[in-house]
Coordinates of N, CA and C in Angstrom, one line a residue:
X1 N -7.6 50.8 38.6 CA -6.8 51.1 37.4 C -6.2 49.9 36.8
X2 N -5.9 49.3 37.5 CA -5.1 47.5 37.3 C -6.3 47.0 36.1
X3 N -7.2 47.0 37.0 CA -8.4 46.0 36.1 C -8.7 46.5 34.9
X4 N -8.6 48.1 34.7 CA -8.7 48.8 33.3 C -7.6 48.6 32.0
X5 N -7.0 47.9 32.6 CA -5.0 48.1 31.6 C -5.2 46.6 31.9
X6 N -6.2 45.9 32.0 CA -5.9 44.0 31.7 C -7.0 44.3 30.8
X7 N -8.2 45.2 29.9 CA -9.0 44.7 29.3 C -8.3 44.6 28.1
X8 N -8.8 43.7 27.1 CA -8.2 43.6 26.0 C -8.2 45.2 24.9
X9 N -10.0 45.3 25.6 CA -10.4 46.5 24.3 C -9.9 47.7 24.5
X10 N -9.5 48.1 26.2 CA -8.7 49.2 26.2 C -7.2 49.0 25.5
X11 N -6.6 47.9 25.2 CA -5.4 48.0 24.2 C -5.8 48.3 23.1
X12 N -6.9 47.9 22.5 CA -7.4 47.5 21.3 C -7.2 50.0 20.8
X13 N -7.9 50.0 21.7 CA -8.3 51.7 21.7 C -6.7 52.4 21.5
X14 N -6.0 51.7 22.1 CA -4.8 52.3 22.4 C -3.7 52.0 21.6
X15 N -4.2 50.9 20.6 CA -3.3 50.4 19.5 C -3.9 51.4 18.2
X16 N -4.9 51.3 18.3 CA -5.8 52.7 17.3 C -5.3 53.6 17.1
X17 N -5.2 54.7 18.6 CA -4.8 56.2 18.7 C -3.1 55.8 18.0
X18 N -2.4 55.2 18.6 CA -0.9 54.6 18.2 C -1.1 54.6 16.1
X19 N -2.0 53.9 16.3 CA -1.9 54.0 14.6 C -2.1 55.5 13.4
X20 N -3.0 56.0 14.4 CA -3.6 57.6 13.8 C -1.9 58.0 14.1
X21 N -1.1 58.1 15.2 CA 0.2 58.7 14.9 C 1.3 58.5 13.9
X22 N 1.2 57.2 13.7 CA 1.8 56.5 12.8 C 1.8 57.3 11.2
X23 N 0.3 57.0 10.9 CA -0.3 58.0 9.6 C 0.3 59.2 9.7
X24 N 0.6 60.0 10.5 CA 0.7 61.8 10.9 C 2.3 61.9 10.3
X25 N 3.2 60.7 10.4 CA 4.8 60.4 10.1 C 5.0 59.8 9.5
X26 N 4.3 59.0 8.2 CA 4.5 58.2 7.3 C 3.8 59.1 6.1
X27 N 3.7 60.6 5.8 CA 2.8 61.0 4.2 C 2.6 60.4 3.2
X28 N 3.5 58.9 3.3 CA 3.5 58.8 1.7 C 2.7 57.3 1.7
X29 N 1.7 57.1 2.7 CA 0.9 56.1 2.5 C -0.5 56.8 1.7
X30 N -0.9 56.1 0.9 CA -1.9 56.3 -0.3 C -2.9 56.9 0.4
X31 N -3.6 57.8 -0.1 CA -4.9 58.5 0.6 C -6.4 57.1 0.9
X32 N -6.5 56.2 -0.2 CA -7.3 55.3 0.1 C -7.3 54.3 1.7
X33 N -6.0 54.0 2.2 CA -5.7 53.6 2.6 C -5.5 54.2 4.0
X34 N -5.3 55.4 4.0 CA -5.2 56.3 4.8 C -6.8 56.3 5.4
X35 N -7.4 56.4 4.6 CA -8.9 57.1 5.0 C -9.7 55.9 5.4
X36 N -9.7 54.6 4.6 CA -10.0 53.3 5.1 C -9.7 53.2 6.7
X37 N -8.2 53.3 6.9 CA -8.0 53.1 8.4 C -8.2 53.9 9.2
X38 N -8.1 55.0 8.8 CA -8.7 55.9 9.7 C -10.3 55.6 10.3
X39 N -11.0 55.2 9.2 CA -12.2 54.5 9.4 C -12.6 53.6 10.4
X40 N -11.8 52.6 10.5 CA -11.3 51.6 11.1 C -10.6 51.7 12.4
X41 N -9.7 53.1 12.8 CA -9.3 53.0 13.6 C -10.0 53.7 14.9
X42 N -11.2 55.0 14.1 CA -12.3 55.6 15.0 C -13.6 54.5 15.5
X43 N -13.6 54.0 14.9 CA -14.3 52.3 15.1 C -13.9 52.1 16.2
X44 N -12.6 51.6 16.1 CA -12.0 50.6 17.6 C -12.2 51.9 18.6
X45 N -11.7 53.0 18.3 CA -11.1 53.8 19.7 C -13.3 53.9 20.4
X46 N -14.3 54.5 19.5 CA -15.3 54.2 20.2 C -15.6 53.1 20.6
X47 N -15.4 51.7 19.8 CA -15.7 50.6 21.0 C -15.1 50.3 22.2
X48 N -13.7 51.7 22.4 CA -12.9 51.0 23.4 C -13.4 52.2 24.4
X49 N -14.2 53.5 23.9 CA -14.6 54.5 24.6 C -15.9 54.0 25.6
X50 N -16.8 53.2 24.8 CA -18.1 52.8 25.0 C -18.1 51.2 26.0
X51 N -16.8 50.6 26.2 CA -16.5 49.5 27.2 C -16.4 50.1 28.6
X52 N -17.1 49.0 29.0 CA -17.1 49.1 30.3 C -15.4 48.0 30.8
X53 N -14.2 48.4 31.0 CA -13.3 47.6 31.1 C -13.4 46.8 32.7
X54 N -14.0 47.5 33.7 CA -13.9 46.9 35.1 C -15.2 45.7 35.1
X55 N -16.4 45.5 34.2 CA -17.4 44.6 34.4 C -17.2 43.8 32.9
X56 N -16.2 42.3 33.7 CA -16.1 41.6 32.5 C -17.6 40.9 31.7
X57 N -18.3 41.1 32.4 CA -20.0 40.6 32.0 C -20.6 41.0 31.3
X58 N -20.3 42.7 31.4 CA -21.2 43.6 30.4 C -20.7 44.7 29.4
X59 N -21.1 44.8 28.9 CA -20.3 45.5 27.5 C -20.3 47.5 28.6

């Protein structure tokens, strides 16, 4: 578990989901902007889904 909570990309994932809540409590961010990140933030959380966090060698 140690070695999973040192990868960077599992933060990276976890700073994502953190931001999708953010959106949920701020309404009055612009829908462009909204949807852009949103974009951006299902991006990261699959690259952080699809890491291997315990084999720093291989994706």
């Amino acid at each position: 578990m140690k070695t999973r909570l040192k990868s960077p990309v599992v933060w990276l994932a976890v700073l994502a989901q953190i931001c999708v809540i953010i959106t949920l409590f701020v309404p009055d961010i612009e829908n462009t902007v909204k949807t852009v990140g949103m974009c951006i933030i299902e991006i990261l959380t699959l690259f952080g889904i699809l890491n291997n966090p315990t084999d720093g060698k291989n994706f």
